[in-house]
Short mmCIF file of C-alpha atoms in Angstrom, two decimals:
data_model
loop_
_atom_site.label_atom_id
_atom_site.label_comp_id
_atom_site.label_asym_id
_atom_site.label_seq_id
_atom_site.Cartn_x
_atom_site.Cartn_y
_atom_site.Cartn_z
CA UNK A 1 -27.93 36.97 19.04
CA UNK A 2 -24.90 36.63 16.78
CA UNK A 3 -22.54 39.58 16.30
CA UNK A 4 -19.69 39.86 13.79
CA UNK A 5 -16.82 42.28 14.45
CA UNK A 6 -14.14 43.35 11.99
CA UNK A 7 -10.91 44.48 13.63
CA UNK A 8 -9.35 43.10 16.79
CA UNK A 9 -7.66 46.22 18.08
CA UNK A 10 -8.49 47.60 21.51
CA UNK A 11 -12.01 48.59 20.50
CA UNK A 12 -12.76 45.32 18.68
CA UNK A 13 -11.44 43.19 21.54
CA UNK A 14 -13.46 45.21 24.06
CA UNK A 15 -16.59 44.84 21.94
CA UNK A 16 -16.10 41.09 21.59
CA UNK A 17 -15.75 40.74 25.35
CA UNK A 18 -18.75 43.00 26.06
CA UNK A 19 -21.08 41.21 23.65
CA UNK A 20 -20.03 37.77 24.86
CA UNK A 21 -20.51 38.77 28.50
CA UNK A 22 -24.09 39.74 27.59
CA UNK A 23 -24.74 36.20 26.36
CA UNK A 24 -24.38 36.77 22.61
CA UNK A 25 -22.27 34.70 20.22
CA UNK A 26 -19.37 36.56 18.61
CA UNK A 27 -17.13 36.13 15.57
CA UNK A 28 -14.20 38.53 15.26
CA UNK A 29 -12.16 39.04 12.08
CA UNK A 30 -8.67 40.51 11.66
CA UNK A 31 -6.03 40.35 8.94
CA UNK A 32 -3.36 39.68 11.58
CA UNK A 33 -3.58 36.47 13.56
CA UNK A 34 -1.53 37.95 16.40
CA UNK A 35 -4.20 40.61 16.95
CA UNK A 36 -6.35 38.04 18.76
CA UNK A 37 -3.95 38.12 21.70
CA UNK A 38 -5.92 41.18 22.87
CA UNK A 39 -8.96 38.99 23.54
CA UNK A 40 -9.58 37.64 27.05
CA UNK A 41 -8.13 34.19 27.68
CA UNK A 42 -11.62 32.80 28.24
CA UNK A 43 -13.06 34.17 24.97
CA UNK A 44 -15.21 31.43 23.40
CA UNK A 45 -16.14 33.06 20.08
CA UNK A 46 -14.72 32.55 16.59
CA UNK A 47 -11.37 34.12 15.71
CA UNK A 48 -11.03 34.40 11.93
CA UNK A 49 -7.96 35.62 10.09
CA UNK A 50 -8.91 37.38 6.88
CA UNK A 51 -10.34 40.51 5.27
CA UNK A 52 -13.56 41.74 6.81
CA UNK A 53 -15.09 42.65 3.46
CA UNK A 54 -14.26 39.29 1.81
CA UNK A 55 -17.42 37.27 1.27
CA UNK A 56 -15.86 33.91 2.11
CA UNK A 57 -14.49 35.35 5.35
CA UNK A 58 -17.85 36.88 6.22
CA UNK A 59 -19.65 33.63 5.49
CA UNK A 60 -17.25 31.75 7.77
CA UNK A 61 -17.99 34.33 10.46
CA UNK A 62 -21.71 33.58 10.17
CA UNK A 63 -22.76 36.95 8.79
CA UNK A 64 -25.82 35.40 7.14
CA UNK A 65 -27.24 34.73 10.62
CA UNK A 66 -25.84 37.89 12.23
CA UNK A 67 -28.01 40.39 14.06
CA UNK A 68 -25.29 43.05 14.00
CA UNK A 69 -21.94 43.93 12.42
CA UNK A 70 -19.30 46.36 13.69
CA UNK A 71 -16.40 47.47 11.47
CA UNK A 72 -13.75 48.87 13.82
CA UNK A 73 -10.42 48.21 12.10
CA UNK A 74 -7.84 51.01 11.84
CA UNK A 75 -8.71 51.69 8.18
CA UNK A 76 -11.60 54.00 7.27
CA UNK A 77 -11.84 52.62 3.72
CA UNK A 78 -11.92 49.01 4.89
CA UNK A 79 -14.53 49.79 7.55
CA UNK A 80 -16.94 51.53 5.23
CA UNK A 81 -16.48 48.93 2.48
CA UNK A 82 -17.16 46.10 4.90
CA UNK A 83 -20.19 47.89 6.38
CA UNK A 84 -21.69 48.42 2.92
CA UNK A 85 -21.06 44.82 1.83
CA UNK A 86 -22.67 43.45 4.98
CA UNK A 87 -25.69 45.72 4.73
CA UNK A 88 -26.25 45.63 0.98
CA UNK A 89 -25.26 42.02 0.23
CA UNK A 90 -26.36 40.21 3.39
CA UNK A 91 -29.17 42.50 4.53
CA UNK A 92 -27.83 43.05 8.06
CA UNK A 93 -29.58 46.21 9.27
CA UNK A 94 -27.64 46.80 12.48
CA UNK A 95 -24.29 47.98 11.13
CA UNK A 96 -21.78 50.46 12.56
CA UNK A 97 -18.49 51.65 11.06
CA UNK A 98 -15.71 53.46 12.90
CA UNK A 99 -14.52 56.42 10.78
CA UNK A 100 -11.69 58.70 11.89
CA UNK A 101 -12.32 61.38 9.23
CA UNK A 102 -15.28 63.37 10.59
CA UNK A 103 -16.10 64.84 7.16
CA UNK A 104 -16.38 61.44 5.54
CA UNK A 105 -18.27 60.10 8.54
CA UNK A 106 -21.01 62.66 7.95
CA UNK A 107 -21.31 61.60 4.30
CA UNK A 108 -21.76 57.97 5.27
CA UNK A 109 -24.31 58.85 7.96
CA UNK A 110 -26.34 60.56 5.25
CA UNK A 111 -26.18 57.32 3.27
CA UNK A 112 -27.71 55.52 6.23
CA UNK A 113 -24.57 53.90 7.68
CA UNK A 114 -24.12 54.89 11.34
CA UNK A 115 -20.55 55.86 12.20
CA UNK A 116 -18.67 56.47 15.43
CA UNK A 117 -15.43 58.31 16.09
CA UNK A 118 -12.34 56.58 17.56
CA UNK A 119 -12.65 58.02 21.05
CA UNK A 120 -12.34 56.27 24.45
CA UNK A 121 -16.08 55.56 24.67
CA UNK A 122 -16.36 54.06 21.17
CA UNK A 123 -17.04 50.54 22.47
CA UNK A 124 -19.84 51.61 24.78
CA UNK A 125 -21.37 53.75 22.03
CA UNK A 126 -21.38 50.85 19.57
CA UNK A 127 -22.96 48.45 22.07
CA UNK A 128 -25.85 50.84 22.73
CA UNK A 129 -26.39 51.43 19.00
CA UNK A 130 -26.37 47.76 18.01
CA UNK A 131 -28.35 46.08 20.77
CA UNK A 132 -32.12 46.51 21.07
CA UNK A 133 -33.41 48.51 24.01
CA UNK A 134 -30.08 50.18 24.76
CA UNK A 135 -30.06 53.88 25.59
CA UNK A 136 -27.03 56.07 25.22
CA UNK A 137 -26.51 58.61 28.02
CA UNK A 138 -25.30 62.01 26.82
CA UNK A 139 -25.88 64.24 29.85
CA UNK A 140 -26.91 63.72 33.44
CA UNK A 141 -27.78 66.07 36.29
CA UNK A 142 -27.59 63.80 39.31
CA UNK A 143 -28.92 66.47 41.69
CA UNK A 144 -32.00 67.08 39.56
CA UNK A 145 -32.47 63.39 38.72
CA UNK A 146 -32.56 64.15 35.02
CA UNK A 147 -30.62 62.88 32.01
CA UNK A 148 -30.63 63.25 28.24
CA UNK A 149 -30.39 59.99 26.33
CA UNK A 150 -30.46 58.68 22.80
CA UNK A 151 -33.40 56.30 22.85
CA UNK A 152 -34.05 53.69 20.12
CA UNK A 153 -37.74 53.34 19.34
CA UNK A 154 -39.80 50.43 18.04
CA UNK A 155 -40.47 50.48 14.28
CA UNK A 156 -44.19 50.58 15.00
CA UNK A 157 -43.80 54.19 16.20
CA UNK A 158 -42.87 55.26 12.66
CA UNK A 159 -45.75 57.41 11.37
CA UNK A 160 -46.73 58.55 14.87
CA UNK A 161 -45.95 62.03 16.15
CA UNK A 162 -43.27 62.89 18.68
CA UNK A 163 -46.04 64.27 20.88
CA UNK A 164 -47.76 60.88 20.96
CA UNK A 165 -44.52 59.19 22.00
CA UNK A 166 -43.96 61.83 24.68
CA UNK A 167 -47.44 61.35 26.11
CA UNK A 168 -47.04 57.57 26.18
CA UNK A 169 -43.56 57.55 27.74
CA UNK A 170 -43.44 60.65 29.93
CA UNK A 171 -40.16 61.71 28.30
CA UNK A 172 -39.58 65.06 26.59
CA UNK A 173 -38.00 64.79 23.16
CA UNK A 174 -35.30 67.44 22.90
CA UNK A 175 -34.35 66.87 19.26
CA UNK A 176 -34.06 64.34 16.45
CA UNK A 177 -31.33 63.66 13.93
CA UNK A 178 -32.55 62.75 10.46
CA UNK A 179 -30.09 61.94 7.65
CA UNK A 180 -27.37 63.60 9.73
CA UNK A 181 -29.29 66.86 10.32
CA UNK A 182 -30.69 68.00 13.67
CA UNK A 183 -34.41 68.70 13.92
CA UNK A 184 -36.33 70.38 16.75
CA UNK A 185 -39.71 68.63 16.86
CA UNK A 186 -43.08 70.30 17.36
CA UNK A 187 -46.49 68.74 17.99
CA UNK A 188 -46.86 67.83 14.32
CA UNK A 189 -43.44 66.22 13.78
CA UNK A 190 -43.86 62.63 12.63
CA UNK A 191 -41.28 59.96 13.39
CA UNK A 192 -39.55 58.46 10.36
CA UNK A 193 -37.52 55.31 9.84
CA UNK A 194 -33.86 56.00 10.66
CA UNK A 195 -34.52 58.90 13.05
CA UNK A 196 -32.37 59.13 16.16
CA UNK A 197 -34.37 60.43 19.13
CA UNK A 198 -32.71 62.36 21.95
CA UNK A 199 -34.96 62.76 24.98
CA UNK A 200 -34.90 64.23 28.47
CA UNK A 201 -35.76 61.52 30.99
CA UNK A 202 -36.24 61.55 34.75
CA UNK A 203 -33.77 59.07 36.25
CA UNK A 204 -36.46 57.43 38.38
CA UNK A 205 -38.57 56.60 35.32
CA UNK A 206 -35.80 55.69 32.85
CA UNK A 207 -36.60 51.98 32.72
CA UNK A 208 -40.27 52.57 32.02
CA UNK A 209 -39.42 55.14 29.33
CA UNK A 210 -37.04 52.73 27.60
CA UNK A 211 -39.76 50.06 27.75
CA UNK A 212 -42.36 52.34 26.09
CA UNK A 213 -39.90 53.40 23.37
CA UNK A 214 -38.97 49.76 22.71
CA UNK A 215 -42.54 48.44 22.36
CA UNK A 216 -45.25 49.18 19.78
CA UNK A 217 -47.83 51.85 20.68
CA UNK A 218 -50.80 50.61 22.66
CA UNK A 219 -53.98 50.39 20.66
CA UNK A 220 -56.69 52.77 21.78
CA UNK A 221 -59.47 50.92 23.59
#
């Protein structure tokens, strides 16, 4: 897949390296040409000097064919502007913006633009949010063999209940976030587009759980 990144600071450079090491093509944009020195010497992707919300720059970066876009420059305004342009103009669904102001970040999450805070695990968090089938570990009890993870689910689960997904996967859904608000599901809670699902998973069955979440529900025979 093709990934476009705006901002070649420490997070952007780490993302570019991580995505490329996973076999994806990468284009990284920064207003300063010397920022690209942070990239590994063997980086094979595009390095584009320019504004990440400029349409000509984005076109050069291949945004029209992009699967995902990450705005991780050091400017909140630039990040959110670029994320909105990419989503609303080019129709890229997998978009993440790094926002330092937690209050503003919540507003943008409610508008449907996922945001992450500039903390040491930002790069790992973005990778799991942008790539299909990735699960984000939030808590793990190694002795009990149990973890809580944010698990992306296939669009075909939308309209099904959390209970149906639990029965199919063997996981226990602890809570959802919907438009930035937490929700404790019951047996009648129906999954909606844009929900984030946080589930308790036995370590031994994690791969099978991720597989069930990532595939459409099986049709009843």
